[in-house]
CSV table of C-alpha atoms in Angstrom, one decimal:
chain,number,residue,atom,x,y,z
L,1,UNK,CA,28.8,5.0,22.2
L,2,UNK,CA,25.6,3.3,23.3
L,3,UNK,CA,23.3,3.7,26.3
L,4,UNK,CA,21.8,1.9,29.1
L,5,UNK,CA,18.4,2.4,27.4
L,6,UNK,CA,19.7,0.7,24.3
L,7,UNK,CA,21.1,-2.2,26.3
L,8,UNK,CA,17.7,-2.7,28.1
L,9,UNK,CA,15.8,-2.6,24.8
L,10,UNK,CA,18.2,-5.0,23.2
L,11,UNK,CA,18.1,-7.4,26.2
L,12,UNK,CA,14.4,-7.5,26.3
L,13,UNK,CA,14.1,-7.9,22.5
L,14,UNK,CA,16.5,-10.9,22.7
L,15,UNK,CA,14.5,-12.5,25.5
L,16,UNK,CA,11.2,-12.0,23.8
L,17,UNK,CA,12.1,-14.5,21.1
L,18,UNK,CA,13.4,-17.0,23.7
L,19,UNK,CA,11.4,-20.1,24.4
L,20,UNK,CA,12.5,-19.9,28.0
L,21,UNK,CA,11.9,-16.3,28.8
L,22,UNK,CA,9.5,-15.0,26.1
L,23,UNK,CA,6.2,-16.1,27.7
L,24,UNK,CA,7.1,-14.5,31.0
L,25,UNK,CA,7.8,-11.2,29.2
L,26,UNK,CA,4.5,-11.4,27.3
L,27,UNK,CA,2.7,-12.0,30.6
L,28,UNK,CA,4.3,-8.9,32.2
L,29,UNK,CA,3.6,-6.8,29.1
L,30,UNK,CA,-0.1,-7.9,29.1
L,31,UNK,CA,-0.4,-7.3,32.9
L,32,UNK,CA,1.0,-3.8,32.4
L,33,UNK,CA,-1.3,-3.1,29.4
L,34,UNK,CA,1.8,-2.8,27.1
L,35,UNK,CA,2.0,-4.1,23.5
L,36,UNK,CA,5.0,-6.2,22.3
L,37,UNK,CA,5.8,-3.2,20.1
L,38,UNK,CA,7.5,-1.7,23.2
L,39,UNK,CA,10.1,-4.4,22.7
L,40,UNK,CA,10.0,-5.1,19.0
L,41,UNK,CA,10.2,-1.5,17.8
L,42,UNK,CA,11.8,0.4,20.7
L,43,UNK,CA,11.9,4.2,20.5
L,44,UNK,CA,14.9,5.2,22.5
L,45,UNK,CA,13.9,8.9,22.4
L,46,UNK,CA,10.7,8.1,24.3
L,47,UNK,CA,11.5,8.6,28.0
L,48,UNK,CA,8.3,6.9,29.1
L,49,UNK,CA,8.9,3.8,27.0
L,50,UNK,CA,12.5,3.6,28.3
L,51,UNK,CA,11.1,3.7,31.9
L,52,UNK,CA,8.6,1.0,31.0
L,53,UNK,CA,11.3,-1.2,29.6
L,54,UNK,CA,13.5,-0.7,32.6
L,55,UNK,CA,10.6,-1.6,34.9
L,56,UNK,CA,10.0,-4.7,32.8
L,57,UNK,CA,13.6,-5.8,33.1
L,58,UNK,CA,13.5,-5.1,36.8
L,59,UNK,CA,10.3,-7.2,37.3
L,60,UNK,CA,11.5,-10.1,35.1
L,61,UNK,CA,15.2,-10.3,35.8
L,62,UNK,CA,16.0,-8.1,38.8
L,63,UNK,CA,17.7,-5.3,36.8
L,64,UNK,CA,18.5,-2.3,39.1
L,65,UNK,CA,17.3,-4.2,42.1
L,66,UNK,CA,20.5,-6.2,42.9
L,67,UNK,CA,18.7,-9.5,42.5
L,68,UNK,CA,18.3,-12.5,40.2
L,69,UNK,CA,20.5,-12.2,37.1
L,70,UNK,CA,21.6,-8.7,38.1
L,71,UNK,CA,22.8,-9.5,41.6
L,72,UNK,CA,26.1,-7.6,42.1
L,73,UNK,CA,25.8,-5.9,38.7
L,74,UNK,CA,27.4,-2.5,38.8
L,75,UNK,CA,25.2,0.6,38.8
L,76,UNK,CA,27.4,2.7,36.5
L,77,UNK,CA,28.3,0.9,33.3
L,78,UNK,CA,29.6,2.3,30.1
L,79,UNK,CA,27.9,0.8,27.0
L,80,UNK,CA,29.5,0.7,23.5
L,81,UNK,CA,28.7,-1.0,20.3
L,82,UNK,CA,31.4,-3.3,18.9
L,83,UNK,CA,32.1,-5.8,16.2
L,84,UNK,CA,34.0,-8.7,17.5
L,85,UNK,CA,36.5,-10.6,15.4
L,86,UNK,CA,36.5,-14.4,15.5
L,87,UNK,CA,39.4,-14.5,17.9
L,88,UNK,CA,37.7,-12.0,20.3
L,89,UNK,CA,34.4,-13.9,20.2
L,90,UNK,CA,36.2,-17.2,20.9
L,91,UNK,CA,37.5,-15.7,24.2
L,92,UNK,CA,34.0,-14.7,25.4
L,93,UNK,CA,32.8,-16.8,28.3
L,94,UNK,CA,29.3,-17.9,29.3
L,95,UNK,CA,28.0,-16.6,32.6
L,96,UNK,CA,28.6,-18.8,35.6
L,97,UNK,CA,25.3,-20.8,35.5
L,98,UNK,CA,25.1,-24.5,35.9
L,99,UNK,CA,23.6,-25.2,32.4
L,100,UNK,CA,26.3,-23.2,30.6
L,101,UNK,CA,29.1,-24.6,32.7
L,102,UNK,CA,27.9,-28.2,32.0
L,103,UNK,CA,27.3,-27.5,28.2
L,104,UNK,CA,30.9,-26.3,27.9
L,105,UNK,CA,32.5,-29.1,30.0
L,106,UNK,CA,33.4,-26.6,32.8
L,107,UNK,CA,35.3,-24.1,30.7
L,108,UNK,CA,32.4,-21.7,30.0
L,109,UNK,CA,33.8,-21.2,26.5
L,110,UNK,CA,31.4,-21.4,23.5
L,111,UNK,CA,34.0,-23.2,21.4
L,112,UNK,CA,34.1,-26.1,23.9
L,113,UNK,CA,30.3,-26.1,24.0
L,114,UNK,CA,30.2,-26.3,20.2
L,115,UNK,CA,32.6,-29.3,20.2
L,116,UNK,CA,30.5,-31.1,22.8
L,117,UNK,CA,27.3,-30.3,20.8
L,118,UNK,CA,28.9,-31.6,17.6
L,119,UNK,CA,29.9,-34.8,19.5
L,120,UNK,CA,26.2,-35.3,20.5
L,121,UNK,CA,26.7,-34.5,24.2
L,122,UNK,CA,23.8,-32.7,26.1
L,123,UNK,CA,23.8,-30.6,29.2
L,124,UNK,CA,21.2,-32.0,31.7
L,125,UNK,CA,19.6,-34.0,28.8
L,126,UNK,CA,18.4,-30.7,27.2
L,127,UNK,CA,18.2,-31.1,23.4
L,128,UNK,CA,20.8,-29.4,21.3
L,129,UNK,CA,18.6,-28.7,18.3
L,130,UNK,CA,18.0,-25.0,19.0
L,131,UNK,CA,21.8,-24.4,18.8
L,132,UNK,CA,22.1,-26.4,15.6
L,133,UNK,CA,19.0,-24.7,14.0
L,134,UNK,CA,20.4,-21.2,14.9
L,135,UNK,CA,23.9,-22.1,13.5
L,136,UNK,CA,22.2,-23.2,10.2
L,137,UNK,CA,20.2,-20.0,10.1
L,138,UNK,CA,23.4,-18.0,10.7
L,139,UNK,CA,25.3,-19.9,8.0
L,140,UNK,CA,22.3,-19.3,5.7
L,141,UNK,CA,22.6,-15.5,6.1
L,142,UNK,CA,20.2,-14.7,8.9
L,143,UNK,CA,21.3,-11.7,11.0
L,144,UNK,CA,21.1,-12.0,14.7
L,145,UNK,CA,20.4,-9.3,17.3
L,146,UNK,CA,23.5,-8.0,19.0
L,147,UNK,CA,25.0,-10.1,21.8
L,148,UNK,CA,25.3,-8.2,25.2
L,149,UNK,CA,28.7,-8.8,26.8
L,150,UNK,CA,30.2,-7.3,29.9
L,151,UNK,CA,33.6,-7.1,31.6
L,152,UNK,CA,36.1,-4.9,33.3
L,153,UNK,CA,37.9,-4.6,29.9
L,154,UNK,CA,37.7,-5.9,26.4
L,155,UNK,CA,39.9,-8.9,27.2
L,156,UNK,CA,37.7,-10.8,29.7
L,157,UNK,CA,34.1,-10.5,28.4
L,158,UNK,CA,31.2,-12.6,29.7
L,159,UNK,CA,27.9,-13.0,27.9
L,160,UNK,CA,25.0,-11.3,29.7
L,161,UNK,CA,22.4,-12.0,27.0
L,162,UNK,CA,22.6,-14.0,23.8
L,163,UNK,CA,24.0,-17.4,25.0
L,164,UNK,CA,22.2,-19.4,22.3
L,165,UNK,CA,23.3,-16.9,19.6
L,166,UNK,CA,26.9,-17.0,20.9
L,167,UNK,CA,26.8,-20.8,20.7
L,168,UNK,CA,25.4,-20.7,17.2
L,169,UNK,CA,28.3,-18.4,16.2
L,170,UNK,CA,30.8,-20.9,17.7
L,171,UNK,CA,29.1,-23.8,15.8
L,172,UNK,CA,29.4,-21.7,12.6
L,173,UNK,CA,33.1,-21.1,13.2
L,174,UNK,CA,32.8,-17.5,14.4
L,175,UNK,CA,32.1,-15.5,11.2
L,176,UNK,CA,33.8,-12.2,11.5
L,177,UNK,CA,32.1,-9.0,12.6
L,178,UNK,CA,29.8,-10.3,15.4
L,179,UNK,CA,27.7,-7.3,16.5
L,180,UNK,CA,27.7,-6.7,20.3
L,181,UNK,CA,26.8,-4.2,23.0
L,182,UNK,CA,29.7,-4.2,25.5
L,183,UNK,CA,29.3,-3.0,29.0
L,184,UNK,CA,32.3,-2.1,31.0
L,185,UNK,CA,32.8,-1.0,34.6
L,186,UNK,CA,35.6,-1.3,37.1
L,187,UNK,CA,33.4,-3.3,39.5
L,188,UNK,CA,32.1,-5.7,36.8
L,189,UNK,CA,34.4,-8.5,38.0
L,190,UNK,CA,32.0,-8.9,41.0
L,191,UNK,CA,29.3,-9.9,38.6
L,192,UNK,CA,31.3,-11.4,35.6
L,193,UNK,CA,33.4,-13.8,37.5
């Protein structure tokens, strides 16, 4: 089993290294007088730190406030750690967001996105180098933080956090044993459509 606190810490840690979301997180940390260590070395036994991370995810992405990325996200989610096989990982879908839909040619499947990237196609003219660099790093032995996936069951998972890493795994041919946090809830279908 895992916990909501672990998911929040993992989510924020993943976004801290993101060129797209990292600076916003750093600005919120600085405004709150918090050090990056809150995200880079989370102590899940520290209730105050867990509350600070939860507030940060609420401020930056709408977690627990039914807005932004977490609009229609269920309140009660069961979190577990999992290792996905190549077949299981290939069935994971991207979230329903215009960039990921475009990158995958409409399927929201990372395998389709990988094929399009390898063919030199771009989504909205955004360069593909970050995906290729991450795939090379993965093939070279780098370990990635866990993906965060959600669904009503194990058979229909959607990526909540880690889209670039998921795409790198697809480009690398889905090496076995992809580490994930998986959130499940009966009402997850309202979010993970």
